[in-house]
Amino acid sequence: MQASLFVSCIVDQFFPEVGESTVRVLRRLGVDVDFPPGQTCCGQPAFNSGFWNEAKPLARRLLRQLEGKEHVVVPSGSCASMLRVFYAELLRDEPAALHAAKELAPRVYELSEFIVDVLKVTDASEIGGRPRREPEKVTYHEGCHLRRELGAVTQARALIGSAPGAELVEMEQPDVCCGFGGLFSVKYPDISGAMLADKIDDIRRTGAGAVAACDSSCLMQIGGGLRAQGLPIRTVHLAQLLDEAATPG
Amino acid sequence: MEATTKQFTQSAAKTLSDARIQDSLRGLYGGFSKARERAAEATPGWEEMRTRAQAVKSHTIANLDYYLEQVEARVTESGGNVFFAQDGEAASRYILDLAERESVKRVIKGKSMLSEEMDLNRLLAGAGVEVTETDLGEYLIQLAGDTPYHIIAPAIHMSKNRAAELLHRGVGAEGREWDTAELTAEARRQLRDKFIEADMGITGANFVVAETGTLVLVTNEGNGRMCTSMPRIHVAVMGMEKVAPTLEDMSMFLRLLTRSATGQRLSAYVTTVDGPRGPGDEDGPEQFHLVVVDNGRSRILADPHMREALNCIRCGACLNACPVYRKVGGHAYGWVYSGPIGAIVTPMLTNLPDSRDLPYASSLCGACREACPVRIDIPRMLLHLRRELAEGRNKNAPVAEAALMKVWRLSVSNSGTLAAANLIGRALRWPLLLLGRLLPPFSRWARYRELPRPVSPFRSRWKDIFRT
Ligand code: SF4
């Protein structure tokens, strides 16, 4: 099986280790991974802020990079939504680009979707290896776009629940936004911060030692809040959790 | 009602620092929202019903002229009067003239958000007519001189003690705890005489059925029934989008409405009105007037990107589901409607530039759409309004924001410039972090979170580690 990786600009620039884990996990599952080198950003920050004219060239550019790829795997529910759902919206007045967007859409998968729905792996222990870390309780934060634009609710949970050394404990409000929302957190830092505080309370109440998610942007927000409060709870991207569980030794 | 949408940030800040209100807003998730989810789970075919309701609503709105004519014909046949008002002012004028003509001294009112748009209470009072709200929440709001906080629970921000203080006009209300039953009993005692003395009852309209001309009111206190049957004149004000083509459609909307609003399978009272008292009827008003109000709604109708906003059945589910509403509360939205639905209709019904915070004050999480019984795609409309503000006819984005967008776009527009930006970012890491701590809004960002650090990007690691 062939898959092309679109890592997203945030993973590329701030969380490259998530990209590394993604590659390792996919390779262990027998996937032939490639990385189209010209990729940058999907354009979502501009699209979400209303600057569609700034977002369009980025979208057209990425569509060219990903043209003809068998599967595109994205370790981010939000960026996967941009490609799969919002490109058709953004490019609705540009017939050629719209056509390319519609061609691409059904081949775009967020990482947990790809592992569960395409590779048909629901038991993370199949990824191989044995637990590297001490067993720990992991709680799962649902990314908003992953849940509501892509409709992927069960996939990541199945993988976390079956990852060696991880015990999934649900928080009370796993589906409530962490307050990031890109520009939203910059424009309205206090509202965003108040939402984050509730999220952190919810995480803390589970007694988990780690909070997992499928989006580095949520984890950046949540992790930033946890560190600011000095709480000993680590944030871990699904790709990293699966990678850790599978690392021999 | 005067819009205060420009003060969004200040008003939100006030609410954020009020611990008591934060507690009651936090309760909306476990309260209304969970009740809605349980009610939906217990209703077979819920998802299909939502889809059907969405289709019926969209069809009705697309053929609104046809259905409104039907409403007019049926209501007139049953002896009622129908008046089409282009704006709130025309609607209020009609009611004021009627009150004057009929020597109306006292009015009782059922809950109506539209009448808030029209500022009806103030205008009636100005004309020397005594107006009394009869929904408990609205009554408290009226006593406090306040505005509604929530579409279905207008006084949700009020503590019981504040309610007691208002009901007892401050006398003897302090120094003890009050329970809801006691407060309701007191309000009922005060309202009883008002019901008996009133010359005119004014209500809103949850639905008006086109095929029969039936007005439908949903309440939990039975006050709607009193307003429509006790005074000699009944006036109903309806937003022009509140039409249900058939009785069957209406019953579907009703099932969706009560479950989505409070998790109830049915509200305590559902009142239907088919015109004034007929020959042989034992009770009912002598006159029935239906005032159909546009007040900016045709602007929404004319905009294909926003039209779906008229599908709203005002259940309030999107407010309860919204993590931003649950932080900033109802007043921050600055006009009659709050929460996600307010964020899309207020800019359309008042004006977009003054309401520019409303479309942006959302993380676009989509919880509203997931909760909405008629599946209104609110996030898409927020995006559309943002686009209007950034690049559209209503363009008025801050220059700095537009410039920032351009710089950002250029820096990510190819891998070479992105690599350069990364190097600059890393080279300037300490100055940037320092700047981040000092410069608003980044400093306020940093109050809650640590900023991420630029590192060597994935693309170079790919070359080093993985490329074979
Ligand atoms: S938008 Fe939907 S959820 Fe919100 S009040 Fe209207 S019908 Fe209810």
mmCIF file of N, CA and C in Angstrom, chain A residues 7 12-14 16 19-20 23 27 33 35 37 39-41 45-54 58 61 85-86 89 92 144-145 147-149 173 175-177 184-196 198 220-221 224-225 227-228, chain B residues 8 16 26 29 305 323-324 326-328 356-357 360-367 369-370 380 383 386-387 390-391 397 401-402 405-406 408-409 412-415 418 422 441-442 444-445 447-450 452-459 461-462 465-466:
data_model
loop_
_atom_site.group_PDB
_atom_site.id
_atom_site.type_symbol
_atom_site.label_atom_id
_atom_site.label_comp_id
_atom_site.label_asym_id
_atom_site.label_seq_id
_atom_site.Cartn_x
_atom_site.Cartn_y
_atom_site.Cartn_z
ATOM 1 N N VAL A 7 2.124 16.516 6.174
ATOM 2 C CA VAL A 7 2.300 16.599 7.633
ATOM 3 C C VAL A 7 1.614 17.797 8.270
ATOM 4 N N ASP A 12 5.311 20.250 10.699
ATOM 5 C CA ASP A 12 6.591 20.510 10.048
ATOM 6 C C ASP A 12 7.445 21.471 10.876
ATOM 7 N N GLN A 13 6.822 22.565 11.320
ATOM 8 C CA GLN A 13 7.596 23.625 11.950
ATOM 9 C C GLN A 13 7.776 23.460 13.459
ATOM 10 N N PHE A 14 6.769 22.901 14.115
ATOM 11 C CA PHE A 14 6.838 22.884 15.582
ATOM 12 C C PHE A 14 6.874 21.488 16.203
ATOM 13 N N PRO A 16 7.932 18.247 14.643
ATOM 14 C CA PRO A 16 8.423 17.295 13.638
ATOM 15 C C PRO A 16 8.432 15.858 14.159
ATOM 16 N N GLY A 19 5.578 13.913 12.984
ATOM 17 C CA GLY A 19 5.761 13.435 11.612
ATOM 18 C C GLY A 19 6.625 12.182 11.589
ATOM 19 N N GLU A 20 7.697 12.201 12.381
ATOM 20 C CA GLU A 20 8.576 11.027 12.438
ATOM 21 C C GLU A 20 7.810 9.804 12.917
ATOM 22 N N VAL A 23 5.525 8.369 10.238
ATOM 23 C CA VAL A 23 6.233 7.570 9.233
ATOM 24 C C VAL A 23 6.572 6.191 9.796
ATOM 25 N N ARG A 27 5.111 2.680 8.344
ATOM 26 C CA ARG A 27 6.053 1.712 7.773
ATOM 27 C C ARG A 27 5.942 0.360 8.462
ATOM 28 N N VAL A 33 5.620 4.762 2.400
ATOM 29 C CA VAL A 33 5.323 6.180 2.666
ATOM 30 C C VAL A 33 6.221 7.090 1.835
ATOM 31 N N PHE A 35 6.963 11.459 0.939
ATOM 32 C CA PHE A 35 6.745 12.819 1.434
ATOM 33 C C PHE A 35 6.942 13.805 0.293
ATOM 34 N N PRO A 37 7.888 16.769 -1.349
ATOM 35 C CA PRO A 37 8.741 17.752 -0.668
ATOM 36 C C PRO A 37 8.298 19.209 -0.806
ATOM 37 N N GLN A 39 5.460 20.529 -0.285
ATOM 38 C CA GLN A 39 4.286 20.890 0.516
ATOM 39 C C GLN A 39 4.611 21.929 1.586
ATOM 40 N N THR A 40 3.647 22.811 1.848
ATOM 41 C CA THR A 40 3.814 23.760 2.953
ATOM 42 C C THR A 40 2.565 23.748 3.826
ATOM 43 N N CYS A 41 1.646 24.675 3.569
ATOM 44 C CA CYS A 41 0.479 24.800 4.435
ATOM 45 C C CYS A 41 -0.770 24.625 3.584
ATOM 46 N N PRO A 45 -5.475 28.639 7.954
ATOM 47 C CA PRO A 45 -5.512 29.864 8.763
ATOM 48 C C PRO A 45 -6.138 31.039 8.009
ATOM 49 N N ALA A 46 -5.793 31.193 6.734
ATOM 50 C CA ALA A 46 -6.366 32.301 5.964
ATOM 51 C C ALA A 46 -7.838 32.045 5.653
ATOM 52 N N PHE A 47 -8.142 30.815 5.280
ATOM 53 C CA PHE A 47 -9.532 30.462 4.962
ATOM 54 C C PHE A 47 -10.442 30.742 6.158
ATOM 55 N N ASN A 48 -10.015 30.307 7.336
ATOM 56 C CA ASN A 48 -10.836 30.501 8.535
ATOM 57 C C ASN A 48 -10.957 31.957 8.936
ATOM 58 N N SER A 49 -9.990 32.786 8.539
ATOM 59 C CA SER A 49 -10.063 34.192 8.916
ATOM 60 C C SER A 49 -10.816 35.025 7.897
ATOM 61 N N GLY A 50 -11.257 34.401 6.818
ATOM 62 C CA GLY A 50 -12.023 35.138 5.819
ATOM 63 C C GLY A 50 -11.185 35.601 4.644
ATOM 64 N N PHE A 51 -9.867 35.388 4.696
ATOM 65 C CA PHE A 51 -8.989 35.834 3.601
ATOM 66 C C PHE A 51 -8.845 34.720 2.556
ATOM 67 N N TRP A 52 -9.923 34.493 1.839
ATOM 68 C CA TRP A 52 -9.938 33.386 0.882
ATOM 69 C C TRP A 52 -8.966 33.633 -0.262
ATOM 70 N N ASN A 53 -8.769 34.898 -0.615
ATOM 71 C CA ASN A 53 -7.848 35.172 -1.718
ATOM 72 C C ASN A 53 -6.411 34.823 -1.355
ATOM 73 N N GLU A 54 -6.082 34.836 -0.072
ATOM 74 C CA GLU A 54 -4.752 34.403 0.361
ATOM 75 C C GLU A 54 -4.703 32.871 0.444
ATOM 76 N N LEU A 58 -2.498 28.829 -1.995
ATOM 77 C CA LEU A 58 -1.921 27.739 -1.211
ATOM 78 C C LEU A 58 -2.651 26.426 -1.509
ATOM 79 N N ARG A 61 -1.751 25.153 -4.930
ATOM 80 C CA ARG A 61 -0.391 24.651 -4.900
ATOM 81 C C ARG A 61 -0.350 23.232 -4.316
ATOM 82 N N VAL A 85 -12.885 18.488 2.937
ATOM 83 C CA VAL A 85 -14.212 19.121 3.006
ATOM 84 C C VAL A 85 -14.190 20.566 2.497
ATOM 85 N N PHE A 86 -13.235 21.363 2.982
ATOM 86 C CA PHE A 86 -13.334 22.801 2.746
ATOM 87 C C PHE A 86 -12.764 23.264 1.407
ATOM 88 N N GLU A 89 -15.334 24.107 -0.965
ATOM 89 C CA GLU A 89 -15.993 25.364 -0.625
ATOM 90 C C GLU A 89 -15.137 26.544 -1.117
ATOM 91 N N ARG A 92 -14.906 26.939 -4.998
ATOM 92 C CA ARG A 92 -16.157 26.665 -5.706
ATOM 93 C C ARG A 92 -16.311 27.456 -7.001
ATOM 94 N N CYS A 144 -12.233 18.917 17.117
ATOM 95 C CA CYS A 144 -13.565 19.306 16.631
ATOM 96 C C CYS A 144 -13.780 18.912 15.175
ATOM 97 N N HIS A 145 -12.780 19.199 14.342
ATOM 98 C CA HIS A 145 -12.962 18.906 12.916
ATOM 99 C C HIS A 145 -12.950 17.415 12.649
ATOM 100 N N ARG A 147 -14.078 15.140 14.578
ATOM 101 C CA ARG A 147 -15.383 14.612 14.951
ATOM 102 C C ARG A 147 -16.488 15.108 14.019
ATOM 103 N N ARG A 148 -16.504 16.419 13.775
ATOM 104 C CA ARG A 148 -17.710 16.989 13.167
ATOM 105 C C ARG A 148 -17.612 17.229 11.670
ATOM 106 N N GLU A 149 -16.401 17.353 11.145
ATOM 107 C CA GLU A 149 -16.295 17.483 9.687
ATOM 108 C C GLU A 149 -16.021 16.118 9.063
ATOM 109 N N GLN A 173 -16.225 15.507 29.122
ATOM 110 C CA GLN A 173 -16.615 16.261 27.931
ATOM 111 C C GLN A 173 -15.530 16.180 26.856
ATOM 112 N N ASP A 175 -15.640 15.849 23.795
ATOM 113 C CA ASP A 175 -15.948 16.464 22.506
ATOM 114 C C ASP A 175 -16.023 17.983 22.582
ATOM 115 N N VAL A 176 -15.751 18.563 23.744
ATOM 116 C CA VAL A 176 -15.829 20.026 23.835
ATOM 117 C C VAL A 176 -14.494 20.635 23.413
ATOM 118 N N CYS A 177 -14.594 21.666 22.610
ATOM 119 C CA CYS A 177 -13.422 22.349 22.053
ATOM 120 C C CYS A 177 -12.438 22.784 23.140
ATOM 121 N N PHE A 184 -8.604 32.435 16.490
ATOM 122 C CA PHE A 184 -9.515 32.695 17.610
ATOM 123 C C PHE A 184 -8.750 32.873 18.920
ATOM 124 N N SER A 185 -7.747 32.011 19.134
ATOM 125 C CA SER A 185 -7.023 32.069 20.410
ATOM 126 C C SER A 185 -6.142 33.308 20.500
ATOM 127 N N VAL A 186 -5.820 33.889 19.345
ATOM 128 C CA VAL A 186 -5.017 35.108 19.352
ATOM 129 C C VAL A 186 -5.917 36.334 19.492
ATOM 130 N N LYS A 187 -7.062 36.288 18.796
ATOM 131 C CA LYS A 187 -7.988 37.421 18.830
ATOM 132 C C LYS A 187 -8.722 37.525 20.164
ATOM 133 N N TYR A 188 -9.057 36.380 20.730
ATOM 134 C CA TYR A 188 -9.819 36.359 21.983
ATOM 135 C C TYR A 188 -9.099 35.487 23.010
ATOM 136 N N PRO A 189 -7.898 35.897 23.422
ATOM 137 C CA PRO A 189 -7.091 35.024 24.287
ATOM 138 C C PRO A 189 -7.773 34.696 25.614
ATOM 139 N N ASP A 190 -8.563 35.626 26.130
ATOM 140 C CA ASP A 190 -9.172 35.362 27.436
ATOM 141 C C ASP A 190 -10.302 34.342 27.343
ATOM 142 N N ILE A 191 -11.112 34.445 26.284
ATOM 143 C CA ILE A 191 -12.185 33.461 26.098
ATOM 144 C C ILE A 191 -11.561 32.094 25.844
ATOM 145 N N SER A 192 -10.574 32.094 24.951
ATOM 146 C CA SER A 192 -9.883 30.855 24.633
ATOM 147 C C SER A 192 -9.243 30.253 25.888
ATOM 148 N N GLY A 193 -8.651 31.104 26.710
ATOM 149 C CA GLY A 193 -8.018 30.646 27.942
ATOM 150 C C GLY A 193 -9.020 30.067 28.928
ATOM 151 N N ALA A 194 -10.217 30.659 28.976
ATOM 152 C CA ALA A 194 -11.251 30.145 29.881
ATOM 153 C C ALA A 194 -11.745 28.781 29.410
ATOM 154 N N MET A 195 -11.854 28.613 28.088
ATOM 155 C CA MET A 195 -12.252 27.307 27.553
ATOM 156 C C MET A 195 -11.181 26.270 27.870
ATOM 157 N N LEU A 196 -9.934 26.695 27.721
ATOM 158 C CA LEU A 196 -8.806 25.804 28.007
ATOM 159 C C LEU A 196 -8.802 25.374 29.476
ATOM 160 N N ASP A 198 -11.302 24.956 31.466
ATOM 161 C CA ASP A 198 -12.310 23.905 31.673
ATOM 162 C C ASP A 198 -11.817 22.568 31.142
ATOM 163 N N MET A 220 -0.962 21.504 21.300
ATOM 164 C CA MET A 220 -0.155 22.678 21.610
ATOM 165 C C MET A 220 -0.912 23.562 22.614
ATOM 166 N N GLN A 221 -2.205 23.748 22.354
ATOM 167 C CA GLN A 221 -3.035 24.543 23.265
ATOM 168 C C GLN A 221 -3.112 23.880 24.642
ATOM 169 N N GLY A 224 0.289 23.641 26.360
ATOM 170 C CA GLY A 224 0.685 24.965 26.837
ATOM 171 C C GLY A 224 -0.005 25.293 28.151
ATOM 172 N N GLY A 225 -1.277 24.936 28.242
ATOM 173 C CA GLY A 225 -2.043 25.185 29.467
ATOM 174 C C GLY A 225 -1.574 24.316 30.620
ATOM 175 N N ARG A 227 1.389 23.057 31.060
ATOM 176 C CA ARG A 227 2.693 23.520 31.533
ATOM 177 C C ARG A 227 2.566 24.829 32.298
ATOM 178 N N ALA A 228 1.695 25.711 31.792
ATOM 179 C CA ALA A 228 1.521 26.985 32.491
ATOM 180 C C ALA A 228 1.001 26.753 33.909
ATOM 181 N N PHE B 8 -18.638 43.837 22.503
ATOM 182 C CA PHE B 8 -18.526 42.392 22.747
ATOM 183 C C PHE B 8 -17.395 42.053 23.718
ATOM 184 N N LEU B 16 -16.634 36.807 32.074
ATOM 185 C CA LEU B 16 -15.558 35.866 32.387
ATOM 186 C C LEU B 16 -15.079 36.019 33.828
ATOM 187 N N ARG B 26 -21.699 27.030 33.146
ATOM 188 C CA ARG B 26 -21.079 25.711 33.055
ATOM 189 C C ARG B 26 -22.139 24.625 33.178
ATOM 190 N N TYR B 29 -24.103 22.566 30.127
ATOM 191 C CA TYR B 29 -23.654 21.341 29.454
ATOM 192 C C TYR B 29 -24.306 20.119 30.089
ATOM 193 N N HIS B 305 -26.100 32.439 0.748
ATOM 194 C CA HIS B 305 -25.176 31.865 1.734
ATOM 195 C C HIS B 305 -25.737 31.908 3.153
ATOM 196 N N PRO B 323 -19.335 26.194 23.393
ATOM 197 C CA PRO B 323 -18.370 26.449 24.466
ATOM 198 C C PRO B 323 -18.033 27.932 24.618
ATOM 199 N N VAL B 324 -18.276 28.725 23.591
ATOM 200 C CA VAL B 324 -18.025 30.157 23.714
ATOM 201 C C VAL B 324 -19.188 30.829 24.451
ATOM 202 N N ARG B 326 -21.027 29.449 26.573
ATOM 203 C CA ARG B 326 -20.913 29.022 27.968
ATOM 204 C C ARG B 326 -19.812 29.767 28.712
ATOM 205 N N LYS B 327 -19.048 30.580 28.023
ATOM 206 C CA LYS B 327 -18.049 31.428 28.679
ATOM 207 C C LYS B 327 -18.470 32.893 28.703
ATOM 208 N N VAL B 328 -18.945 33.399 27.557
ATOM 209 C CA VAL B 328 -19.194 34.848 27.490
ATOM 210 C C VAL B 328 -20.623 35.221 27.853
ATOM 211 N N ARG B 356 -18.829 42.964 14.086
ATOM 212 C CA ARG B 356 -17.735 42.189 13.500
ATOM 213 C C ARG B 356 -17.128 41.161 14.460
ATOM 214 N N ASP B 357 -17.271 41.375 15.756
ATOM 215 C CA ASP B 357 -16.752 40.372 16.688
ATOM 216 C C ASP B 357 -17.547 39.059 16.629
ATOM 217 N N TYR B 360 -16.336 36.277 14.410
ATOM 218 C CA TYR B 360 -14.968 35.849 14.733
ATOM 219 C C TYR B 360 -14.854 35.178 16.101
ATOM 220 N N ALA B 361 -15.795 35.496 16.988
ATOM 221 C CA ALA B 361 -15.696 34.945 18.341
ATOM 222 C C ALA B 361 -16.217 33.516 18.383
ATOM 223 N N SER B 362 -15.586 32.676 17.608
ATOM 224 C CA SER B 362 -15.978 31.271 17.552
ATOM 225 C C SER B 362 -14.745 30.485 17.162
ATOM 226 N N SER B 363 -14.576 29.318 17.767
ATOM 227 C CA SER B 363 -13.452 28.477 17.375
ATOM 228 C C SER B 363 -13.857 27.582 16.211
ATOM 229 N N LEU B 364 -15.078 27.793 15.684
ATOM 230 C CA LEU B 364 -15.598 26.998 14.565
ATOM 231 C C LEU B 364 -15.616 25.510 14.907
ATOM 232 N N CYS B 365 -15.953 25.200 16.157
ATOM 233 C CA CYS B 365 -15.871 23.800 16.583
ATOM 234 C C CYS B 365 -17.030 22.977 16.045
ATOM 235 N N GLY B 366 -18.131 23.643 15.687
ATOM 236 C CA GLY B 366 -19.241 22.914 15.067
ATOM 237 C C GLY B 366 -20.198 22.246 16.042
ATOM 238 N N ALA B 367 -20.028 22.471 17.348
ATOM 239 C CA ALA B 367 -20.945 21.849 18.318
ATOM 240 C C ALA B 367 -22.382 22.332 18.093
ATOM 241 N N ARG B 369 -23.885 23.013 15.190
ATOM 242 C CA ARG B 369 -24.505 22.273 14.088
ATOM 243 C C ARG B 369 -24.866 20.849 14.521
ATOM 244 N N GLU B 370 -24.004 20.280 15.347
ATOM 245 C CA GLU B 370 -24.277 18.927 15.826
ATOM 246 C C GLU B 370 -25.538 18.908 16.688
ATOM 247 N N ARG B 380 -20.450 27.297 8.666
ATOM 248 C CA ARG B 380 -20.286 27.769 7.284
ATOM 249 C C ARG B 380 -20.709 29.227 7.159
ATOM 250 N N LEU B 383 -18.117 31.508 8.615
ATOM 251 C CA LEU B 383 -17.025 31.652 7.646
ATOM 252 C C LEU B 383 -17.403 32.640 6.554
ATOM 253 N N ARG B 386 -17.185 36.139 7.901
ATOM 254 C CA ARG B 386 -15.777 36.526 8.028
ATOM 255 C C ARG B 386 -15.225 36.949 6.670
ATOM 256 N N ARG B 387 -15.596 36.186 5.668
ATOM 257 C CA ARG B 387 -15.108 36.511 4.335
ATOM 258 C C ARG B 387 -15.637 37.867 3.883
ATOM 259 N N ALA B 390 -13.555 40.388 5.554
ATOM 260 C CA ALA B 390 -12.156 40.446 5.124
ATOM 261 C C ALA B 390 -12.007 40.934 3.691
ATOM 262 N N GLU B 391 -12.929 40.477 2.824
ATOM 263 C CA GLU B 391 -12.729 40.778 1.402
ATOM 264 C C GLU B 391 -13.989 41.218 0.675
ATOM 265 N N ALA B 397 -11.623 44.816 7.544
ATOM 266 C CA ALA B 397 -10.680 44.133 8.424
ATOM 267 C C ALA B 397 -9.592 45.112 8.835
ATOM 268 N N GLU B 401 -4.179 43.166 10.334
ATOM 269 C CA GLU B 401 -4.559 41.770 10.173
ATOM 270 C C GLU B 401 -4.387 41.336 8.717
ATOM 271 N N ALA B 402 -4.835 42.187 7.806
ATOM 272 C CA ALA B 402 -4.717 41.869 6.391
ATOM 273 C C ALA B 402 -3.250 41.769 5.986
ATOM 274 N N MET B 405 -1.699 38.552 7.248
ATOM 275 C CA MET B 405 -2.132 37.432 6.426
ATOM 276 C C MET B 405 -1.274 37.313 5.171
ATOM 277 N N LYS B 406 -0.994 38.475 4.593
ATOM 278 C CA LYS B 406 -0.231 38.478 3.350
ATOM 279 C C LYS B 406 1.197 37.999 3.617
ATOM 280 N N TRP B 408 2.279 36.190 6.042
ATOM 281 C CA TRP B 408 2.235 34.773 6.390
ATOM 282 C C TRP B 408 2.098 33.932 5.120
ATOM 283 N N ARG B 409 1.188 34.373 4.243
ATOM 284 C CA ARG B 409 0.950 33.579 3.037
ATOM 285 C C ARG B 409 2.218 33.490 2.192
ATOM 286 N N VAL B 412 4.735 31.016 3.588
ATOM 287 C CA VAL B 412 4.458 29.581 3.450
ATOM 288 C C VAL B 412 4.166 29.193 2.004
ATOM 289 N N SER B 413 4.357 30.121 1.065
ATOM 290 C CA SER B 413 3.864 29.797 -0.264
ATOM 291 C C SER B 413 4.825 28.948 -1.083
ATOM 292 N N ASN B 414 6.049 28.721 -0.604
ATOM 293 C CA ASN B 414 6.798 27.592 -1.159
ATOM 294 C C ASN B 414 7.808 27.090 -0.153
ATOM 295 N N SER B 415 8.328 25.905 -0.412
ATOM 296 C CA SER B 415 9.130 25.272 0.639
ATOM 297 C C SER B 415 10.409 26.060 0.918
ATOM 298 N N LEU B 418 9.500 28.898 3.185
ATOM 299 C CA LEU B 418 9.137 28.349 4.487
ATOM 300 C C LEU B 418 10.398 27.985 5.267
ATOM 301 N N ASN B 422 11.599 29.516 8.766
ATOM 302 C CA ASN B 422 11.943 28.684 9.919
ATOM 303 C C ASN B 422 13.292 29.093 10.496
ATOM 304 N N PRO B 441 -1.660 41.033 21.293
ATOM 305 C CA PRO B 441 -2.388 40.049 22.093
ATOM 306 C C PRO B 441 -1.548 38.837 22.481
ATOM 307 N N PHE B 442 -0.290 38.762 21.990
ATOM 308 C CA PHE B 442 0.474 37.546 22.287
ATOM 309 C C PHE B 442 0.775 37.390 23.771
ATOM 310 N N ARG B 444 -1.184 38.198 26.133
ATOM 311 C CA ARG B 444 -2.374 37.645 26.783
ATOM 312 C C ARG B 444 -2.501 36.166 26.439
ATOM 313 N N TRP B 445 -2.082 35.809 25.240
ATOM 314 C CA TRP B 445 -2.053 34.401 24.854
ATOM 315 C C TRP B 445 -1.150 33.652 25.825
ATOM 316 N N ARG B 447 -0.391 34.256 28.760
ATOM 317 C CA ARG B 447 -0.828 34.183 30.141
ATOM 318 C C ARG B 447 -1.403 32.789 30.451
ATOM 319 N N TYR B 448 -1.989 32.171 29.426
ATOM 320 C CA TYR B 448 -2.664 30.893 29.642
ATOM 321 C C TYR B 448 -1.843 29.704 29.164
ATOM 322 N N ARG B 449 -0.895 29.967 28.285
ATOM 323 C CA ARG B 449 -0.194 28.853 27.662
ATOM 324 C C ARG B 449 1.246 29.234 27.406
ATOM 325 N N GLU B 450 2.069 28.212 27.268
ATOM 326 C CA GLU B 450 3.431 28.468 26.837
ATOM 327 C C GLU B 450 3.474 28.454 25.323
ATOM 328 N N PRO B 452 4.900 27.686 21.667
ATOM 329 C CA PRO B 452 5.732 26.608 21.127
ATOM 330 C C PRO B 452 7.067 27.163 20.657
ATOM 331 N N ARG B 453 8.055 26.287 20.548
ATOM 332 C CA ARG B 453 9.381 26.758 20.124
ATOM 333 C C ARG B 453 9.689 26.264 18.725
ATOM 334 N N PRO B 454 10.285 27.119 17.917
ATOM 335 C CA PRO B 454 10.672 26.674 16.585
ATOM 336 C C PRO B 454 11.814 25.661 16.708
ATOM 337 N N VAL B 455 11.729 24.596 15.919
ATOM 338 C CA VAL B 455 12.752 23.557 15.952
ATOM 339 C C VAL B 455 13.146 23.243 14.512
ATOM 340 N N SER B 456 14.044 22.282 14.338
ATOM 341 C CA SER B 456 14.391 21.950 12.959
ATOM 342 C C SER B 456 13.203 21.220 12.344
ATOM 343 N N PRO B 457 12.777 21.632 11.161
ATOM 344 C CA PRO B 457 11.494 21.172 10.631
ATOM 345 C C PRO B 457 11.511 19.712 10.194
ATOM 346 N N PHE B 458 10.309 19.182 10.049
ATOM 347 C CA PHE B 458 10.172 17.786 9.643
ATOM 348 C C PHE B 458 10.830 17.537 8.301
ATOM 349 N N ARG B 459 10.694 18.521 7.386
ATOM 350 C CA ARG B 459 11.180 18.265 6.020
ATOM 351 C C ARG B 459 12.679 17.934 5.994
ATOM 352 N N ARG B 461 14.293 16.595 8.546
ATOM 353 C CA ARG B 461 14.442 15.283 9.193
ATOM 354 C C ARG B 461 14.097 14.157 8.222
ATOM 355 N N TRP B 462 13.079 14.414 7.412
ATOM 356 C CA TRP B 462 12.705 13.395 6.424
ATOM 357 C C TRP B 462 13.917 13.023 5.576
ATOM 358 N N ILE B 465 16.508 11.111 8.010
ATOM 359 C CA ILE B 465 16.170 9.841 8.654
ATOM 360 C C ILE B 465 15.547 8.835 7.706
ATOM 361 N N PHE B 466 14.618 9.322 6.883
ATOM 362 C CA PHE B 466 13.752 8.354 6.228
ATOM 363 C C PHE B 466 14.049 8.102 4.767
#
